[in-house]
Short mmCIF file of C-alpha atoms in Angstrom, two decimals:
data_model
loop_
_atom_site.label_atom_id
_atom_site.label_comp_id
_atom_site.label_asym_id
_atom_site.label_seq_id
_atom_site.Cartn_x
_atom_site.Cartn_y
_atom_site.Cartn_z
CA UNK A 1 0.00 0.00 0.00
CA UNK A 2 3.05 2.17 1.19
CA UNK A 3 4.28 2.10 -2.87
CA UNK A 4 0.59 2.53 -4.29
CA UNK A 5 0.45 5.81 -2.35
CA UNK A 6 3.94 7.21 -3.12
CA UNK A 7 3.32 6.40 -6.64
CA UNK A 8 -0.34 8.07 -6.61
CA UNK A 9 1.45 11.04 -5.41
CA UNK A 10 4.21 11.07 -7.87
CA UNK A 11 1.90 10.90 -10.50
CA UNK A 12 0.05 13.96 -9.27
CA UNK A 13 3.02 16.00 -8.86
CA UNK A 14 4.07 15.18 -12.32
CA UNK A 15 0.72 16.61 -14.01
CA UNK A 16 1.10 19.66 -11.92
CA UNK A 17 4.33 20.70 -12.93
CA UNK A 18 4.28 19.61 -16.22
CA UNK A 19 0.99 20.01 -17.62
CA UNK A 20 -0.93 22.44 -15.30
CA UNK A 21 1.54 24.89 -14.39
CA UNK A 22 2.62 26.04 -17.46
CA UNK A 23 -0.83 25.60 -18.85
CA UNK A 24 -2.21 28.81 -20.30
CA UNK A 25 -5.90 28.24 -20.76
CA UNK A 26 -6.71 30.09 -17.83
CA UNK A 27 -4.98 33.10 -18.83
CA UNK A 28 -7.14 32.78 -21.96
CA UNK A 29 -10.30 32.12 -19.82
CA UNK A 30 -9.96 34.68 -17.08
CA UNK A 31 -7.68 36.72 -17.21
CA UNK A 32 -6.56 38.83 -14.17
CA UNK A 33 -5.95 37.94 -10.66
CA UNK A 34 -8.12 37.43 -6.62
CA UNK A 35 -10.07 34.64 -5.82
CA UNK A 36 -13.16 34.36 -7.96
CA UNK A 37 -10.65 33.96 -10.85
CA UNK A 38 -8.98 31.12 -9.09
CA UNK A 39 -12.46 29.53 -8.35
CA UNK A 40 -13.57 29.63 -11.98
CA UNK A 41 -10.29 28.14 -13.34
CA UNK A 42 -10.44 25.23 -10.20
CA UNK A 43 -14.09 24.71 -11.72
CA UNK A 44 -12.57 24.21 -15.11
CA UNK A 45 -10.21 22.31 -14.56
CA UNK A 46 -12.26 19.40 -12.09
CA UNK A 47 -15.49 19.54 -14.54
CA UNK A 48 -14.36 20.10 -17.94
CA UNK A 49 -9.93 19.84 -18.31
CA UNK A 50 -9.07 15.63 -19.53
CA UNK A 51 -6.24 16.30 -17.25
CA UNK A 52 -7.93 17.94 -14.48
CA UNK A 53 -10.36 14.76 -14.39
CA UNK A 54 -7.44 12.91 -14.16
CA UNK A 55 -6.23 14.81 -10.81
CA UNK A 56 -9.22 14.36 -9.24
CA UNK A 57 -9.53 10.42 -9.73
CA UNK A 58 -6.56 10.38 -8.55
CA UNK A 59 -6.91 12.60 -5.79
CA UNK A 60 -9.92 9.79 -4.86
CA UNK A 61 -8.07 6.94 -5.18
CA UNK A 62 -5.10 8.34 -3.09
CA UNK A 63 -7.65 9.46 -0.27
CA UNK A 64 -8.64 5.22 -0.71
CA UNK A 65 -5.44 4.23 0.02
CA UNK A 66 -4.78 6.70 2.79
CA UNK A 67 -8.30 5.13 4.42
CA UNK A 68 -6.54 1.51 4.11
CA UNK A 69 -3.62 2.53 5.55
CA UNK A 70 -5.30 3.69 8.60
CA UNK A 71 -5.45 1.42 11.71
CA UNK A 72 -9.51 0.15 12.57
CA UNK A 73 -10.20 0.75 15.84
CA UNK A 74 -11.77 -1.86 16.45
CA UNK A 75 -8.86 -4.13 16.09
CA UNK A 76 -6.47 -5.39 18.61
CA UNK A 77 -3.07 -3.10 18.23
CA UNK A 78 -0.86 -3.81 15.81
CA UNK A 79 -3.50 -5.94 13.66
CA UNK A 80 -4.65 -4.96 10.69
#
């Protein structure tokens, strides 16, 4: 699990800096700066980007894998 997750994160950090950081739709889009900018692109890019649908299946399956990693209470210590 410890590999699937350092992967999944890998992964993610390589779409950020090399496809949505220098990425220039959003200057296109909305140009300008403050926080209703930043909210329009983030809405782009999670409903209608291929890449930003990537991100966030990713982003879902990592939060998975974080969940499985976690101990269950319910267990004895050290069981899993």
């Amino acid at each position: 699990e410890q590999v699937d997750r350092i992967e999944i994160v890998r992964e993610i950090s390589h779409i950020l800096d090399d496809i949505c950081r220098p990425c220039r739709a959003d200057e296109v889009k909305w140009p300008g700066k403050g926080a209703r900018r930043n909210e329009l692109r983030h809405e782009f890019c999670i409903r209608e980007c291929a890449i930003g649908k990537k991100l966030k299946k990713l982003g879902k399956k990592l939060d998975k894998v974080r969940k499985d990693e976690q101990p269950d209470e319910t267990k004895p210590s050290g069981a899993r």
